[in-house]
């Protein structure tokens, strides 16, 4: 028997963008509805083209679906600032991701929308320097923008009600 003591991952070059996401009903100890990881190498000129085959990996879709291979193949060399390219990218992704209908999972429609939403978030994050101001808010992680919430409630008691 062997025990893994540590794992070292190589650093990601500046031309690459890596992001991962987990959508879950609560922050800890919960099975994810959908999770995703994205790795793509962008051109150095404008940074809006993926120059080699990326990795778009999803979990929680179905037992047989891991890589969005059709979308990975489609996006290479395309200008991601072109609305027509983005439209076709999302159509391809929606077509190839068909969530299962296992009863213990969130609905198929919900998970399908999460797939598209997570890709959109990755694209916004990857292109954030060239985005118009109206779209930049989509790159922010709301967990770090909102203050910690707390609440309390006080009850007044009537001592007459507590006597035997």
PDB file of C-alpha atoms in Angstrom:
ATOM      1  CA  UNK A   1       0.000   0.000   0.000  1.00  0.00           C
ATOM      2  CA  UNK A   2       1.124   3.515  -0.763  1.00  0.00           C
ATOM      3  CA  UNK A   3       0.041   6.889   0.540  1.00  0.00           C
ATOM      4  CA  UNK A   4       0.219  10.028  -1.553  1.00  0.00           C
ATOM      5  CA  UNK A   5       1.830  12.696   0.580  1.00  0.00           C
ATOM      6  CA  UNK A   6       1.625  15.585  -1.853  1.00  0.00           C
ATOM      7  CA  UNK A   7       0.919  16.433  -5.469  1.00  0.00           C
ATOM      8  CA  UNK A   8       2.653  19.174  -7.391  1.00  0.00           C
ATOM      9  CA  UNK A   9       1.006  20.653 -10.457  1.00  0.00           C
ATOM     10  CA  UNK A  10       3.042  22.583 -13.007  1.00  0.00           C
ATOM     11  CA  UNK A  11       2.377  26.299 -13.139  1.00  0.00           C
ATOM     12  CA  UNK A  12       0.087  27.535 -15.884  1.00  0.00           C
ATOM     13  CA  UNK A  13       1.846  29.757 -18.472  1.00  0.00           C
ATOM     14  CA  UNK A  14       0.570  33.330 -18.835  1.00  0.00           C
ATOM     15  CA  UNK A  15      -0.887  32.490 -22.257  1.00  0.00           C
ATOM     16  CA  UNK A  16      -3.164  29.891 -20.645  1.00  0.00           C
ATOM     17  CA  UNK A  17      -6.340  30.399 -18.654  1.00  0.00           C
ATOM     18  CA  UNK A  18      -7.497  27.850 -16.095  1.00  0.00           C
ATOM     19  CA  UNK A  19     -10.730  28.041 -14.116  1.00  0.00           C
ATOM     20  CA  UNK A  20     -12.825  25.556 -12.207  1.00  0.00           C
ATOM     21  CA  UNK A  21     -16.300  25.815 -10.740  1.00  0.00           C
ATOM     22  CA  UNK A  22     -18.529  23.760  -8.459  1.00  0.00           C
ATOM     23  CA  UNK A  23     -22.233  24.494  -8.196  1.00  0.00           C
ATOM     24  CA  UNK A  24     -23.631  22.888  -5.093  1.00  0.00           C
ATOM     25  CA  UNK A  25     -26.566  23.404  -2.714  1.00  0.00           C
ATOM     26  CA  UNK A  26     -24.214  24.478   0.104  1.00  0.00           C
ATOM     27  CA  UNK A  27     -20.542  25.337   0.548  1.00  0.00           C
ATOM     28  CA  UNK A  28     -19.331  22.122   2.162  1.00  0.00           C
ATOM     29  CA  UNK A  29     -20.144  18.423   2.343  1.00  0.00           C
ATOM     30  CA  UNK A  30     -22.532  18.489  -0.598  1.00  0.00           C
ATOM     31  CA  UNK A  31     -22.664  16.600  -3.878  1.00  0.00           C
ATOM     32  CA  UNK A  32     -22.235  19.086  -6.746  1.00  0.00           C
ATOM     33  CA  UNK A  33     -25.099  19.659  -9.165  1.00  0.00           C
ATOM     34  CA  UNK A  34     -22.500  20.380 -11.850  1.00  0.00           C
ATOM     35  CA  UNK A  35     -18.782  21.025 -11.714  1.00  0.00           C
ATOM     36  CA  UNK A  36     -16.517  22.175 -14.498  1.00  0.00           C
ATOM     37  CA  UNK A  37     -12.870  22.848 -15.262  1.00  0.00           C
ATOM     38  CA  UNK A  38     -11.558  24.781 -18.235  1.00  0.00           C
ATOM     39  CA  UNK A  39      -8.028  25.114 -19.591  1.00  0.00           C
ATOM     40  CA  UNK A  40      -7.287  27.040 -22.778  1.00  0.00           C
ATOM     41  CA  UNK A  41      -4.276  28.608 -24.449  1.00  0.00           C
ATOM     42  CA  UNK A  42      -5.007  32.071 -25.850  1.00  0.00           C
ATOM     43  CA  UNK A  43      -3.144  33.981 -28.554  1.00  0.00           C
ATOM     44  CA  UNK A  44      -0.714  36.641 -27.393  1.00  0.00           C
ATOM     45  CA  UNK A  45      -1.938  39.332 -29.792  1.00  0.00           C
ATOM     46  CA  UNK A  46      -5.438  40.197 -28.653  1.00  0.00           C
ATOM     47  CA  UNK A  47      -6.049  37.272 -26.350  1.00  0.00           C
ATOM     48  CA  UNK A  48      -9.422  36.506 -27.917  1.00  0.00           C
ATOM     49  CA  UNK A  49      -8.525  33.338 -29.850  1.00  0.00           C
ATOM     50  CA  UNK A  50      -7.864  29.889 -28.446  1.00  0.00           C
ATOM     51  CA  UNK A  51      -4.805  28.647 -30.356  1.00  0.00           C
ATOM     52  CA  UNK A  52      -4.740  24.956 -29.433  1.00  0.00           C
ATOM     53  CA  UNK A  53      -7.306  22.367 -28.398  1.00  0.00           C
ATOM     54  CA  UNK A  54      -8.615  23.369 -24.961  1.00  0.00           C
ATOM     55  CA  UNK A  55      -9.962  21.116 -22.221  1.00  0.00           C
ATOM     56  CA  UNK A  56     -13.598  21.734 -21.264  1.00  0.00           C
ATOM     57  CA  UNK A  57     -14.421  19.136 -18.614  1.00  0.00           C
ATOM     58  CA  UNK A  58     -17.727  18.692 -16.789  1.00  0.00           C
ATOM     59  CA  UNK A  59     -19.007  16.519 -13.971  1.00  0.00           C
ATOM     60  CA  UNK A  60     -22.591  15.854 -12.959  1.00  0.00           C
ATOM     61  CA  UNK A  61     -23.963  15.655 -16.507  1.00  0.00           C
ATOM     62  CA  UNK A  62     -24.062  11.901 -17.108  1.00  0.00           C
ATOM     63  CA  UNK A  63     -21.912   8.845 -16.499  1.00  0.00           C
ATOM     64  CA  UNK A  64     -20.583   8.946 -20.069  1.00  0.00           C
ATOM     65  CA  UNK A  65     -20.015  12.680 -20.530  1.00  0.00           C
ATOM     66  CA  UNK A  66     -16.748  14.264 -19.419  1.00  0.00           C
ATOM     67  CA  UNK A  67     -15.165  16.324 -22.230  1.00  0.00           C
ATOM     68  CA  UNK A  68     -17.149  18.710 -24.400  1.00  0.00           C
ATOM     69  CA  UNK A  69     -15.110  17.457 -27.377  1.00  0.00           C
ATOM     70  CA  UNK A  70     -17.207  19.011 -30.165  1.00  0.00           C
ATOM     71  CA  UNK A  71     -17.021  22.393 -28.456  1.00  0.00           C
ATOM     72  CA  UNK A  72     -13.283  21.963 -27.825  1.00  0.00           C
ATOM     73  CA  UNK A  73     -12.728  21.248 -31.525  1.00  0.00           C
ATOM     74  CA  UNK A  74     -15.026  24.061 -32.694  1.00  0.00           C
ATOM     75  CA  UNK A  75     -13.430  26.858 -30.689  1.00  0.00           C
ATOM     76  CA  UNK A  76      -9.805  26.479 -31.878  1.00  0.00           C
ATOM     77  CA  UNK A  77      -8.726  29.519 -33.889  1.00  0.00           C
ATOM     78  CA  UNK A  78     -12.085  31.309 -33.575  1.00  0.00           C
ATOM     79  CA  UNK A  79     -12.382  34.936 -32.474  1.00  0.00           C
ATOM     80  CA  UNK A  80     -14.288  34.844 -29.187  1.00  0.00           C
ATOM     81  CA  UNK A  81     -15.217  38.509 -29.538  1.00  0.00           C
ATOM     82  CA  UNK A  82     -17.388  37.634 -32.551  1.00  0.00           C
ATOM     83  CA  UNK A  83     -21.052  37.235 -31.461  1.00  0.00           C
ATOM     84  CA  UNK A  84     -21.696  34.681 -34.234  1.00  0.00           C
ATOM     85  CA  UNK A  85     -18.850  32.502 -32.944  1.00  0.00           C
ATOM     86  CA  UNK A  86     -20.162  32.734 -29.382  1.00  0.00           C
ATOM     87  CA  UNK A  87     -23.680  31.823 -30.542  1.00  0.00           C
ATOM     88  CA  UNK A  88     -22.410  28.751 -32.394  1.00  0.00           C
ATOM     89  CA  UNK A  89     -20.155  27.777 -29.476  1.00  0.00           C
ATOM     90  CA  UNK A  90     -23.143  27.734 -27.118  1.00  0.00           C
ATOM     91  CA  UNK A  91     -25.335  25.894 -29.617  1.00  0.00           C
ATOM     92  CA  UNK A  92     -22.641  23.220 -29.988  1.00  0.00           C
ATOM     93  CA  UNK A  93     -22.196  22.944 -26.224  1.00  0.00           C
ATOM     94  CA  UNK A  94     -25.954  22.700 -25.617  1.00  0.00           C
ATOM     95  CA  UNK A  95     -26.278  20.019 -28.306  1.00  0.00           C
ATOM     96  CA  UNK A  96     -23.488  17.809 -26.982  1.00  0.00           C
ATOM     97  CA  UNK A  97     -24.354  18.021 -23.267  1.00  0.00           C
ATOM     98  CA  UNK A  98     -27.410  15.916 -22.584  1.00  0.00           C
ATOM     99  CA  UNK A  99     -27.826  15.464 -18.814  1.00  0.00           C
ATOM    100  CA  UNK A 100     -29.166  12.155 -17.583  1.00  0.00           C
ATOM    101  CA  UNK A 101     -32.487  11.969 -15.764  1.00  0.00           C
ATOM    102  CA  UNK A 102     -31.304  10.238 -12.604  1.00  0.00           C
ATOM    103  CA  UNK A 103     -33.761  11.035  -9.847  1.00  0.00           C
ATOM    104  CA  UNK A 104     -31.075  11.914  -7.274  1.00  0.00           C
ATOM    105  CA  UNK A 105     -29.659  14.666  -9.512  1.00  0.00           C
ATOM    106  CA  UNK A 106     -30.993  18.149 -10.066  1.00  0.00           C
ATOM    107  CA  UNK A 107     -33.299  18.491 -13.079  1.00  0.00           C
ATOM    108  CA  UNK A 108     -31.960  18.069 -16.597  1.00  0.00           C
ATOM    109  CA  UNK A 109     -32.974  21.613 -17.528  1.00  0.00           C
ATOM    110  CA  UNK A 110     -31.217  23.102 -14.493  1.00  0.00           C
ATOM    111  CA  UNK A 111     -27.982  21.214 -15.183  1.00  0.00           C
ATOM    112  CA  UNK A 112     -28.106  22.078 -18.904  1.00  0.00           C
ATOM    113  CA  UNK A 113     -28.321  25.757 -18.030  1.00  0.00           C
ATOM    114  CA  UNK A 114     -25.465  25.403 -15.538  1.00  0.00           C
ATOM    115  CA  UNK A 115     -23.242  23.937 -18.271  1.00  0.00           C
ATOM    116  CA  UNK A 116     -23.831  27.005 -20.428  1.00  0.00           C
ATOM    117  CA  UNK A 117     -23.536  29.425 -17.512  1.00  0.00           C
ATOM    118  CA  UNK A 118     -20.197  28.029 -16.389  1.00  0.00           C
ATOM    119  CA  UNK A 119     -18.805  28.256 -19.922  1.00  0.00           C
ATOM    120  CA  UNK A 120     -20.032  31.860 -20.110  1.00  0.00           C
ATOM    121  CA  UNK A 121     -18.335  32.647 -16.794  1.00  0.00           C
ATOM    122  CA  UNK A 122     -15.081  31.114 -18.077  1.00  0.00           C
ATOM    123  CA  UNK A 123     -15.222  33.132 -21.298  1.00  0.00           C
ATOM    124  CA  UNK A 124     -15.939  36.367 -19.404  1.00  0.00           C
ATOM    125  CA  UNK A 125     -13.056  35.683 -17.022  1.00  0.00           C
ATOM    126  CA  UNK A 126     -10.707  34.834 -19.892  1.00  0.00           C
ATOM    127  CA  UNK A 127     -11.574  37.940 -21.910  1.00  0.00           C
ATOM    128  CA  UNK A 128     -12.075  40.358 -18.995  1.00  0.00           C
ATOM    129  CA  UNK A 129      -9.428  42.845 -20.126  1.00  0.00           C
ATOM    130  CA  UNK A 130     -11.208  43.388 -23.441  1.00  0.00           C
ATOM    131  CA  UNK A 131     -14.797  43.314 -22.150  1.00  0.00           C
ATOM    132  CA  UNK A 132     -17.079  46.342 -22.101  1.00  0.00           C
ATOM    133  CA  UNK A 133     -17.777  47.653 -18.589  1.00  0.00           C
ATOM    134  CA  UNK A 134     -21.343  46.309 -18.724  1.00  0.00           C
ATOM    135  CA  UNK A 135     -20.050  42.721 -18.801  1.00  0.00           C
ATOM    136  CA  UNK A 136     -17.132  42.918 -16.343  1.00  0.00           C
ATOM    137  CA  UNK A 137     -19.319  42.338 -13.288  1.00  0.00           C
ATOM    138  CA  UNK A 138     -19.820  38.766 -14.519  1.00  0.00           C
ATOM    139  CA  UNK A 139     -16.150  38.028 -13.804  1.00  0.00           C
ATOM    140  CA  UNK A 140     -16.387  38.750 -10.085  1.00  0.00           C
ATOM    141  CA  UNK A 141     -16.666  36.053  -7.443  1.00  0.00           C
ATOM    142  CA  UNK A 142     -19.630  37.103  -5.322  1.00  0.00           C
ATOM    143  CA  UNK A 143     -18.466  35.014  -2.368  1.00  0.00           C
ATOM    144  CA  UNK A 144     -15.712  37.565  -1.775  1.00  0.00           C
ATOM    145  CA  UNK A 145     -17.793  40.658  -2.495  1.00  0.00           C
ATOM    146  CA  UNK A 146     -20.588  40.120  -0.009  1.00  0.00           C
ATOM    147  CA  UNK A 147     -19.976  40.512   3.712  1.00  0.00           C
ATOM    148  CA  UNK A 148     -20.472  37.614   6.072  1.00  0.00           C
ATOM    149  CA  UNK A 149     -24.122  37.508   7.051  1.00  0.00           C
ATOM    150  CA  UNK A 150     -25.466  36.871  10.498  1.00  0.00           C
ATOM    151  CA  UNK A 151     -28.751  37.157  12.282  1.00  0.00           C
ATOM    152  CA  UNK A 152     -30.253  36.995  15.732  1.00  0.00           C
ATOM    153  CA  UNK A 153     -33.677  37.063  17.309  1.00  0.00           C
ATOM    154  CA  UNK A 154     -34.600  38.068  20.841  1.00  0.00           C
ATOM    155  CA  UNK A 155     -37.706  36.931  22.663  1.00  0.00           C
ATOM    156  CA  UNK A 156     -39.197  38.568  25.714  1.00  0.00           C
ATOM    157  CA  UNK A 157     -40.547  36.119  28.246  1.00  0.00           C
ATOM    158  CA  UNK A 158     -43.346  36.625  30.659  1.00  0.00           C
ATOM    159  CA  UNK A 159     -42.159  35.307  34.076  1.00  0.00           C
ATOM    160  CA  UNK A 160     -45.801  34.552  35.041  1.00  0.00           C
ATOM    161  CA  UNK A 161     -45.950  31.916  32.335  1.00  0.00           C
ATOM    162  CA  UNK A 162     -42.895  30.107  33.754  1.00  0.00           C
ATOM    163  CA  UNK A 163     -44.275  29.425  37.233  1.00  0.00           C
ATOM    164  CA  UNK A 164     -45.609  25.987  38.184  1.00  0.00           C
TER     165      UNK A 164
END
